[in-house]
Short mmCIF file of C-alpha atoms and ligand atoms in Angstrom, two decimals:
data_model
loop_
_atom_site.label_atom_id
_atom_site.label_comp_id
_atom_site.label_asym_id
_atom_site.label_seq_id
_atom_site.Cartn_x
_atom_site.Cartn_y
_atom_site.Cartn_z
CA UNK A 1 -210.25 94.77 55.86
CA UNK A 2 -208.77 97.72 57.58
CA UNK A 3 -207.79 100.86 56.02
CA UNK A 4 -204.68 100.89 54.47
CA UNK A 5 -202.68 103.83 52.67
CA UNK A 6 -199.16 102.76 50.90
CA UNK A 7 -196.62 105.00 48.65
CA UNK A 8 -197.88 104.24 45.19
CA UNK A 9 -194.89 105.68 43.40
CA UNK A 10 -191.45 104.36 44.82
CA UNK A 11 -189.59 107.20 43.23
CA UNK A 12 -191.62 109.37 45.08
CA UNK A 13 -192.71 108.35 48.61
CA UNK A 14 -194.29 110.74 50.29
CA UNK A 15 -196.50 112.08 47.07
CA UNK A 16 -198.48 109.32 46.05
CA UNK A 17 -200.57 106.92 47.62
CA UNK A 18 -203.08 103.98 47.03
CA UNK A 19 -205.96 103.54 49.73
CA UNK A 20 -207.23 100.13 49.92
CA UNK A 21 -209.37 98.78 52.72
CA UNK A 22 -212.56 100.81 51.95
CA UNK A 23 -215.72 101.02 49.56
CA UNK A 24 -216.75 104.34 49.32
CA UNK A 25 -219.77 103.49 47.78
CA UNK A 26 -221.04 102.94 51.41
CA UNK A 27 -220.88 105.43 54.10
CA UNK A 28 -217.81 105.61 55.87
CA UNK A 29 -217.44 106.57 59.71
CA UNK A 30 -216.03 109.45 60.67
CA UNK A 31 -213.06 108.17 62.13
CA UNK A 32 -211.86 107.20 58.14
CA UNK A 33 -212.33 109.97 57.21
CA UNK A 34 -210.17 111.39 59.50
CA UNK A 35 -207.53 108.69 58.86
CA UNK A 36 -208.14 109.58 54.58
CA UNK A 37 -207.84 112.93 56.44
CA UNK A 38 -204.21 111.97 57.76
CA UNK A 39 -202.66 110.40 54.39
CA UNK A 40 -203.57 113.35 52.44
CA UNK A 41 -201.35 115.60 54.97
CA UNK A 42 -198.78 113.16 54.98
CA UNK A 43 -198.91 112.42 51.07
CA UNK A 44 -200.75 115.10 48.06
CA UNK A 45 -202.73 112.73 46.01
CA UNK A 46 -204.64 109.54 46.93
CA UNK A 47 -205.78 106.91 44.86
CA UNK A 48 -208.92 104.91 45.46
CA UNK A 49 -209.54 101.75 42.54
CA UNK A 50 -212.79 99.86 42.00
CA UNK A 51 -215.11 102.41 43.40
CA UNK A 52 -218.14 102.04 41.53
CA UNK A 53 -219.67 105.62 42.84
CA UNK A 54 -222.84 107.17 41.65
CA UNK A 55 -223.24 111.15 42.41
CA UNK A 56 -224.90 111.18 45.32
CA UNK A 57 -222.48 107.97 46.78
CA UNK A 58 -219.55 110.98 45.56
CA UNK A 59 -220.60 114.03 47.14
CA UNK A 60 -221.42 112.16 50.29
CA UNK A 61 -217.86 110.87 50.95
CA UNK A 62 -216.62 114.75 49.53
CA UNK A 63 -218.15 116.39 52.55
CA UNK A 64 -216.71 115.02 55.24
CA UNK A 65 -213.38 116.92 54.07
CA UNK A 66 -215.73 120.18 54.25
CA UNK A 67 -217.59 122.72 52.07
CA UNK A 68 -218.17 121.55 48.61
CA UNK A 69 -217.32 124.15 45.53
CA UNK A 70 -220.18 125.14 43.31
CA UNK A 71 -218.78 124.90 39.71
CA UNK A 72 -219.18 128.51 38.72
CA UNK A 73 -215.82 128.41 36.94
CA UNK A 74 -217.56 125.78 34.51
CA UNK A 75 -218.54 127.74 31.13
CA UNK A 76 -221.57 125.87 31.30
CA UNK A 77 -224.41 127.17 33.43
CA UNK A 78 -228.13 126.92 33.63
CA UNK A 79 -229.70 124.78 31.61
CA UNK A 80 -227.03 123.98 29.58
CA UNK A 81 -225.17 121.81 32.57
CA UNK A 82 -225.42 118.42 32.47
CA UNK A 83 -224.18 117.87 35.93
CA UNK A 84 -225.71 119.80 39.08
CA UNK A 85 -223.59 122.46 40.85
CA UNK A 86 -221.56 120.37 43.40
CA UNK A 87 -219.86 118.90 40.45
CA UNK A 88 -217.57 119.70 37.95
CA UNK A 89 -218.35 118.40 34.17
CA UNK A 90 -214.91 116.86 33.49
CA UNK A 91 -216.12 115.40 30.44
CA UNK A 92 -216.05 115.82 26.60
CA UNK A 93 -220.07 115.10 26.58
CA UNK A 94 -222.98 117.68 26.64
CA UNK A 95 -226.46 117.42 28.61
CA UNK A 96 -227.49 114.55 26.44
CA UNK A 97 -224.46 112.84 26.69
CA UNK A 98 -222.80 113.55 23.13
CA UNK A 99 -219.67 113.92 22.32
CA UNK A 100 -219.14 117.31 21.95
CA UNK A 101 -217.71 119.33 18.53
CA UNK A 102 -213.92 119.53 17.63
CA UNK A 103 -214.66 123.35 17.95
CA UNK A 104 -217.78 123.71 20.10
CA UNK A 105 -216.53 126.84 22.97
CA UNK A 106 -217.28 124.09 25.84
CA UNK A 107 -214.85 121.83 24.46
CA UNK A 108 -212.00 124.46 24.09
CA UNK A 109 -212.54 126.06 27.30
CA UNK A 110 -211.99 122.72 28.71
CA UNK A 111 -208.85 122.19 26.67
CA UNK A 112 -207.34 124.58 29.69
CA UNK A 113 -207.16 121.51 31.78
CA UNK A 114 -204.40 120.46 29.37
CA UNK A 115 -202.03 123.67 31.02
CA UNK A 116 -200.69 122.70 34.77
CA UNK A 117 -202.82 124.08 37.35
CA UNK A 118 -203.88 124.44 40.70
CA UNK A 119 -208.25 123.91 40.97
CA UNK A 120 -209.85 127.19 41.71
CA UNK A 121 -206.80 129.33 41.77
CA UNK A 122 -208.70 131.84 40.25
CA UNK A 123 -211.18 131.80 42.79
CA UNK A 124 -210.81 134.36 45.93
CA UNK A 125 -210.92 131.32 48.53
CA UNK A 126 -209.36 128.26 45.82
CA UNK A 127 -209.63 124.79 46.56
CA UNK A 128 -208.67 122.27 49.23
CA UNK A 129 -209.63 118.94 48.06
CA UNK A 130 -210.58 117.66 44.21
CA UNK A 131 -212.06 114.35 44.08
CA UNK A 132 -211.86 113.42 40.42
CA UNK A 133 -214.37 110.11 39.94
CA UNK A 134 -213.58 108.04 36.40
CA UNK A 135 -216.98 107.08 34.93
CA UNK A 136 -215.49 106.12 31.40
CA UNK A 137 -212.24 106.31 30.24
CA UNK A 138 -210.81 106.42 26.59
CA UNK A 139 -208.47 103.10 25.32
CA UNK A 140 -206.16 105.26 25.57
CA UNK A 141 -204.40 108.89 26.41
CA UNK A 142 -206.07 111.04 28.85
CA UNK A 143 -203.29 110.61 31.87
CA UNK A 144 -203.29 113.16 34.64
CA UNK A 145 -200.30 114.14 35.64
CA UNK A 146 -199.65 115.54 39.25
CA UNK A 147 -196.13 117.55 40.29
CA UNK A 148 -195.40 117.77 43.51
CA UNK A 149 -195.39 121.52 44.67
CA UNK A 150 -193.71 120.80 48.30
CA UNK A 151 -190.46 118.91 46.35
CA UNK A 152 -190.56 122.37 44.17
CA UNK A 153 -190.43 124.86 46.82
CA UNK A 154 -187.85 122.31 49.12
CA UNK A 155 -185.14 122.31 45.87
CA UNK A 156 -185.37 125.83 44.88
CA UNK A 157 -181.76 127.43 45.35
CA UNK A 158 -181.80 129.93 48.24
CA UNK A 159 -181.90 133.21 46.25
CA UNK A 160 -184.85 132.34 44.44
CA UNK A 161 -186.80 131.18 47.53
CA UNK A 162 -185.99 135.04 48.79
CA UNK A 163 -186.97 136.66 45.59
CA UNK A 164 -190.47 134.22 45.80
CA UNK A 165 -191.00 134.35 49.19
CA UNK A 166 -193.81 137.20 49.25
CA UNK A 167 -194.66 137.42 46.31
CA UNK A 168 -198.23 137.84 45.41
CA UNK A 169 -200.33 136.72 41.96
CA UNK A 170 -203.15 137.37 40.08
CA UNK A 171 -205.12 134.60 38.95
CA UNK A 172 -208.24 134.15 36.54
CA UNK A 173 -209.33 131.76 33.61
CA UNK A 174 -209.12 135.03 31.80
CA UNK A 175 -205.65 134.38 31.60
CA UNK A 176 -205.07 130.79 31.33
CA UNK A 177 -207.38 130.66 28.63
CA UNK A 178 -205.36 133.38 26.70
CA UNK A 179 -202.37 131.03 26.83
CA UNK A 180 -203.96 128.63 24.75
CA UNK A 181 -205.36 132.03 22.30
CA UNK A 182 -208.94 132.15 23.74
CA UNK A 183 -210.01 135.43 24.18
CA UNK A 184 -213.76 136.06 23.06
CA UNK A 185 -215.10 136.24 26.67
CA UNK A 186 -218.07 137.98 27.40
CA UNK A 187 -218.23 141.29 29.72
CA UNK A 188 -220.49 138.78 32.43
CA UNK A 189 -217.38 136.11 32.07
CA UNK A 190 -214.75 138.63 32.45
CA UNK A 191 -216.78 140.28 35.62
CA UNK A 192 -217.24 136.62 37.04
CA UNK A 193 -213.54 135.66 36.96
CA UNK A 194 -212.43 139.18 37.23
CA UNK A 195 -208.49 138.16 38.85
CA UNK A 196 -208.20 137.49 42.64
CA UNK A 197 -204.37 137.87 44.55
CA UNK A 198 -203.35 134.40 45.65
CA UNK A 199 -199.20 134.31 47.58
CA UNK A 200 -196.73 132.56 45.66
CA UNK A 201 -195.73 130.85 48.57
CA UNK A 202 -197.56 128.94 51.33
CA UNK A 203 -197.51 127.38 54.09
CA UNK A 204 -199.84 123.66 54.43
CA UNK A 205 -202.15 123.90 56.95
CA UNK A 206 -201.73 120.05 57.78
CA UNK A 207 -197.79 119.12 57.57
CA UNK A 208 -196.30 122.27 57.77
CA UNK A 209 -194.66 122.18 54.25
CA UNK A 210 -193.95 125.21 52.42
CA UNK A 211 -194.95 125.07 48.56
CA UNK A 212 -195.21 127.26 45.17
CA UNK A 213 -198.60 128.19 44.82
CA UNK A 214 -198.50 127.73 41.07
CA UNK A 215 -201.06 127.81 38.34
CA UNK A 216 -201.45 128.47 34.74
CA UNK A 217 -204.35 131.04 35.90
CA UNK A 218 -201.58 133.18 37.30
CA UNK A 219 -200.56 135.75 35.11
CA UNK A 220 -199.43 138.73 36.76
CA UNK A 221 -196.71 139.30 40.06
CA UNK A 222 -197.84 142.37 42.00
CA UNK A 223 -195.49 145.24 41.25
CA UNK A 224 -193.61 143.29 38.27
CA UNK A 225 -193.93 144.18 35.09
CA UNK A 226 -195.81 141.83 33.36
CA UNK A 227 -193.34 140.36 30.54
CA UNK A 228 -190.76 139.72 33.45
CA UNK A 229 -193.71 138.37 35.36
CA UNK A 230 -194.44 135.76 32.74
CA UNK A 231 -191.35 134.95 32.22
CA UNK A 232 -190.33 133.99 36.55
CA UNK A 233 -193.30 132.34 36.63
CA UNK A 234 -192.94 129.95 33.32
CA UNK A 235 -189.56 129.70 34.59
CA UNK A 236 -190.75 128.51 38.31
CA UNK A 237 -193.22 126.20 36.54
CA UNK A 238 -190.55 124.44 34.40
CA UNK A 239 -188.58 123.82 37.55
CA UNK A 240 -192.08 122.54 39.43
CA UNK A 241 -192.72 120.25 36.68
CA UNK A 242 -189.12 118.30 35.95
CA UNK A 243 -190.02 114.78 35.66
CA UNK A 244 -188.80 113.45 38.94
CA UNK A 245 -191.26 115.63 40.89
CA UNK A 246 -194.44 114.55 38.46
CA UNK A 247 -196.58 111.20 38.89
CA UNK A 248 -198.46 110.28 36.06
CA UNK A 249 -202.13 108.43 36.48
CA UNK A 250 -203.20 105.92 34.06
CA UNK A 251 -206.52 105.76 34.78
CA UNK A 252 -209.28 102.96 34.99
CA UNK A 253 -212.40 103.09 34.85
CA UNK A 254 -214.21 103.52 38.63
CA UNK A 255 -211.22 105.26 39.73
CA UNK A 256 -211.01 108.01 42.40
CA UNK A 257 -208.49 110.28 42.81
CA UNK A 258 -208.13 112.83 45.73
CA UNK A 259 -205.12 115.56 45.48
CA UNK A 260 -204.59 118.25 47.42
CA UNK A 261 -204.39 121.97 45.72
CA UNK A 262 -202.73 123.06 48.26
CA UNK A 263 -199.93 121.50 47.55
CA UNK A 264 -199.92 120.39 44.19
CA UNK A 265 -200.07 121.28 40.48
CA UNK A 266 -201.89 119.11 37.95
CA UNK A 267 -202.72 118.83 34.52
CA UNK A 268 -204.71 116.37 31.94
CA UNK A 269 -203.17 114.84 28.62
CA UNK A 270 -204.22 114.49 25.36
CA UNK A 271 -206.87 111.44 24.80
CA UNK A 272 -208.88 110.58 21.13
CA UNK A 273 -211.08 113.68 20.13
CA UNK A 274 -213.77 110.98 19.16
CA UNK A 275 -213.91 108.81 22.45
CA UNK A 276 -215.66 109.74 25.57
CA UNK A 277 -214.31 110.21 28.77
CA UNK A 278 -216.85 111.00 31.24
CA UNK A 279 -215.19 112.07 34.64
CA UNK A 280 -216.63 114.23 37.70
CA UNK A 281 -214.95 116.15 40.61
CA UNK A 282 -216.21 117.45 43.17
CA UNK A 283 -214.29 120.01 44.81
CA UNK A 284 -213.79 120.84 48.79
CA UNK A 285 -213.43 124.87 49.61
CA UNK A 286 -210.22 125.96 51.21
CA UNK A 287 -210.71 127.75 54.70
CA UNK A 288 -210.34 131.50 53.48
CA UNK A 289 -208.26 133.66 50.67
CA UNK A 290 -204.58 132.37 50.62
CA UNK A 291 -203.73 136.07 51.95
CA UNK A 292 -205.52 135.78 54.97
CA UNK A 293 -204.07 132.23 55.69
CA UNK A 294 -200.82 132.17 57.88
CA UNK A 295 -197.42 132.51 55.43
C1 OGA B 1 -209.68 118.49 37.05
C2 OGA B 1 -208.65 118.32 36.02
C3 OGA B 1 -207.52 116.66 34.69
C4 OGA B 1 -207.95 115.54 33.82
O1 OGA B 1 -210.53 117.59 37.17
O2 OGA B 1 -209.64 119.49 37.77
O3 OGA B 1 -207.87 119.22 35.79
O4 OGA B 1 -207.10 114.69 33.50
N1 OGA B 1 -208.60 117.13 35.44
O5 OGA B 1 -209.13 115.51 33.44
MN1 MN B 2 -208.07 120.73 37.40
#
């Protein structure tokens, strides 16, 4: 069956897509890759059902989009990771697979991935690619919900494009983590994540598109003050995140989806604090800091 990649979403045609035609828990040539390539330039978020992956089967199909991400902005390291470094512990679960405590740090750390955000933004050089894999899934909750960042930037009245146009942020966990009232970081967390500039604006590599480089990691504008800061960019993230530029997945279980940070926000929802949901993501490096990347 040849490749095939259709608008998912009719309300919203050129955001999502379902791929059919493939089983990525085979190799896959180069040239589909390149076509996968294609779809995610032309749409933000692609969804692959039924693909029963392992995590060797997942980083293998990851790389062909380029570097992987080591998960150094997961709060667990060393021997407390239950996943190796190429993938990101989406889950509720600790290394022996239990469900971890209503108030165990892990869990609340993780709760950040309930705030709408761009992967990595609070790394120097953020993310390209996420490839979020659905091992098991709860009966219910536990959507993720994508906005489109290209439809945020296009309706944005003139003025404010001007005032946003060069802007630049500064992102770190530090601060999306604060949003939610978690502060006890240690000095070797705060060093780690220490905030990196990212522009508010930029330019996709692949279709041209401008977007808002949102995130709930950003939490200061160069040269604003930061109240007024906070308060343009909640207000830019309200107007990002109106319901006819957001696609909600309902996932099942063997699931992949593939979104594009570049040009989108995302965010998880609310699922049963005493179900598992065991997902993984692997993450593909962008090419270089978003400063150094053509405006
Ligand atoms: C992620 C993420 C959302 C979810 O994998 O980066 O934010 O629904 N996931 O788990
Ligand atoms: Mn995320």
């Amino acid at each position: 069956m040849p490749l095939d990649i259709s608008p998912a979403c009719p309300e919203r045609p050129d955001f999502v897509a379902e791929v059919s035609g493939v089983d990525l828990s085979r190799p896959i040539a180069p040239s589909v890759a390149a076509e996968i390539e294609a779809g995610m330039d032309r749409f933000a978020v692609l969804v692959f059902r039924d693909q029963r992956l392992d995590d060797d089967r997942q980083l293998e199909f990851s790389r062909h989009f380029g570097p992987l991400e080591q998960a150094t902005g997961d709060i667990a390291q060393g021997d407390q990771r239950r996943l190796r470094m190429e993938l990101n512990d989406i889950s509720n679960l600790d290394k022996d697979n239990a469900i971890l405590a209503r108030d165990d740090r892990r869990r609340l750390f993780a709760l950040g991935n309930l705030l709408w955000h761009s992967d990595s933004s609070f790394k120097a050089t953020p993310a390209k690619y996420s490839l979020l894999s659905a091992r098991i899934i709860p009966d219910r909750g536990g959507n993720t919900e994508f906005a489109d960042m290209r439809a945020a930037w296009d309706t944005l009245d003139a003025d404010t494009q001007a005032l946003v146009r060069d802007m630049v942020c500064d992102h770190s966990q530090v601060f999306s983590r604060a949003v939610l009232g978690m502060t006890d970081f240690t000095a070797e967390e705060r060093r780690k994540w220490a905030p990196v500039p990212q522009r508010l604006v930029r330019r996709h590599a692949g279709s041209g598109r401008l977007s808002l480089f949102l995130s709930s990691h950003a939490g200061t504008i160069h040269g604003w003050p930061v109240p007024e800061a906070l308060a343009l960019l909640r207000d830019l993230t309200e107007h990002a995140t109106q319901r006819e530029r957001v696609h909600a997945h309902e996932w099942r279980a063997n699931d992949l989806v593939m979104w594009d940070n570049r040009a989108t926000m995302h965010r998880a929802r609310r699922y049963p604090a005493d179900q598992v949901r065991d997902m993984r993501r692997t993450t593909v490096a962008d090419s270089a800091p978003t400063l150094q990347q053509a405006a």
